[in-house]
């Protein structure tokens, strides 16, 4: 991800209304945190998505 504090949006799920308008149902915004790391926001349309779980990524040794 380029070094920026401006969020970059990744749209994961969209849908169309009955009049044909396309709307975002689920998206993730990410930006570099000035204090280190990455800030992440999850955006969801509660008409389509009823829950989002965020699970920390576990990294480490695997598969000996």
PDB file of C-alpha atoms in Angstrom:
ATOM      1  CA  UNK A   1       0.000   0.000   0.000  1.00  0.00           C
ATOM      2  CA  UNK A   2       1.447   3.428  -0.880  1.00  0.00           C
ATOM      3  CA  UNK A   3       2.501   5.622   2.051  1.00  0.00           C
ATOM      4  CA  UNK A   4      -0.502   7.899   2.599  1.00  0.00           C
ATOM      5  CA  UNK A   5      -2.892   8.862   5.347  1.00  0.00           C
ATOM      6  CA  UNK A   6      -5.742   9.083   2.814  1.00  0.00           C
ATOM      7  CA  UNK A   7      -7.913   5.974   3.042  1.00  0.00           C
ATOM      8  CA  UNK A   8      -7.978   3.486   0.191  1.00  0.00           C
ATOM      9  CA  UNK A   9     -11.310   1.741  -0.226  1.00  0.00           C
ATOM     10  CA  UNK A  10     -11.796  -1.865  -1.244  1.00  0.00           C
ATOM     11  CA  UNK A  11     -15.427  -2.655  -2.087  1.00  0.00           C
ATOM     12  CA  UNK A  12     -16.196  -6.285  -1.250  1.00  0.00           C
ATOM     13  CA  UNK A  13     -19.937  -6.533  -1.929  1.00  0.00           C
ATOM     14  CA  UNK A  14     -22.401  -4.392  -3.872  1.00  0.00           C
ATOM     15  CA  UNK A  15     -26.057  -4.660  -4.828  1.00  0.00           C
ATOM     16  CA  UNK A  16     -28.632  -3.007  -7.075  1.00  0.00           C
ATOM     17  CA  UNK A  17     -31.797  -1.326  -5.901  1.00  0.00           C
ATOM     18  CA  UNK A  18     -35.074  -1.926  -7.737  1.00  0.00           C
ATOM     19  CA  UNK A  19     -34.476   1.235  -9.804  1.00  0.00           C
ATOM     20  CA  UNK A  20     -31.069  -0.079 -10.965  1.00  0.00           C
ATOM     21  CA  UNK A  21     -28.840   2.063  -8.729  1.00  0.00           C
ATOM     22  CA  UNK A  22     -25.721   0.175  -7.634  1.00  0.00           C
ATOM     23  CA  UNK A  23     -24.805   0.623  -3.955  1.00  0.00           C
ATOM     24  CA  UNK A  24     -21.965  -0.645  -1.791  1.00  0.00           C
ATOM     25  CA  UNK A  25     -23.043  -3.204   0.808  1.00  0.00           C
ATOM     26  CA  UNK A  26     -19.617  -3.954   2.324  1.00  0.00           C
ATOM     27  CA  UNK A  27     -16.296  -2.132   2.027  1.00  0.00           C
ATOM     28  CA  UNK A  28     -13.002  -1.834   3.888  1.00  0.00           C
ATOM     29  CA  UNK A  29     -11.044   1.416   4.109  1.00  0.00           C
ATOM     30  CA  UNK A  30      -7.346   1.320   4.978  1.00  0.00           C
ATOM     31  CA  UNK A  31      -4.805   4.097   5.592  1.00  0.00           C
ATOM     32  CA  UNK A  32      -1.325   4.340   7.053  1.00  0.00           C
ATOM     33  CA  UNK A  33      -1.441   5.386  10.701  1.00  0.00           C
ATOM     34  CA  UNK A  34       0.918   8.294  11.434  1.00  0.00           C
ATOM     35  CA  UNK A  35       1.926   6.471  14.646  1.00  0.00           C
ATOM     36  CA  UNK A  36       2.757   3.258  12.778  1.00  0.00           C
ATOM     37  CA  UNK A  37       0.627   0.408  11.520  1.00  0.00           C
ATOM     38  CA  UNK A  38      -2.531   0.680   9.452  1.00  0.00           C
ATOM     39  CA  UNK A  39      -5.933   2.119  10.320  1.00  0.00           C
ATOM     40  CA  UNK A  40      -8.844  -0.024   9.112  1.00  0.00           C
ATOM     41  CA  UNK A  41     -12.539   0.839   8.906  1.00  0.00           C
ATOM     42  CA  UNK A  42     -15.267  -1.588   7.884  1.00  0.00           C
ATOM     43  CA  UNK A  43     -18.259   0.033   6.183  1.00  0.00           C
ATOM     44  CA  UNK A  44     -21.508  -1.880   5.771  1.00  0.00           C
ATOM     45  CA  UNK A  45     -25.083  -1.290   4.694  1.00  0.00           C
ATOM     46  CA  UNK A  46     -27.266  -2.748   7.441  1.00  0.00           C
ATOM     47  CA  UNK A  47     -30.054  -3.435   4.895  1.00  0.00           C
ATOM     48  CA  UNK A  48     -27.840  -6.096   3.295  1.00  0.00           C
ATOM     49  CA  UNK A  49     -25.167  -7.095   5.839  1.00  0.00           C
ATOM     50  CA  UNK A  50     -26.304  -7.865   9.368  1.00  0.00           C
ATOM     51  CA  UNK A  51     -22.945  -8.580  11.043  1.00  0.00           C
ATOM     52  CA  UNK A  52     -19.211  -8.338  10.453  1.00  0.00           C
ATOM     53  CA  UNK A  53     -16.618 -10.147  12.540  1.00  0.00           C
ATOM     54  CA  UNK A  54     -13.027  -8.947  12.640  1.00  0.00           C
ATOM     55  CA  UNK A  55     -10.509 -11.657  13.512  1.00  0.00           C
ATOM     56  CA  UNK A  56      -6.844 -10.851  14.155  1.00  0.00           C
ATOM     57  CA  UNK A  57      -4.461 -12.409  11.690  1.00  0.00           C
ATOM     58  CA  UNK A  58      -2.220 -14.926  13.406  1.00  0.00           C
ATOM     59  CA  UNK A  59       1.157 -15.409  11.813  1.00  0.00           C
ATOM     60  CA  UNK A  60       3.839 -17.803  12.809  1.00  0.00           C
ATOM     61  CA  UNK A  61       5.396 -21.145  12.126  1.00  0.00           C
ATOM     62  CA  UNK A  62       3.296 -23.601  10.245  1.00  0.00           C
ATOM     63  CA  UNK A  63       3.374 -26.954   8.704  1.00  0.00           C
ATOM     64  CA  UNK A  64       6.677 -28.360  10.024  1.00  0.00           C
TER      65      UNK A  64
END
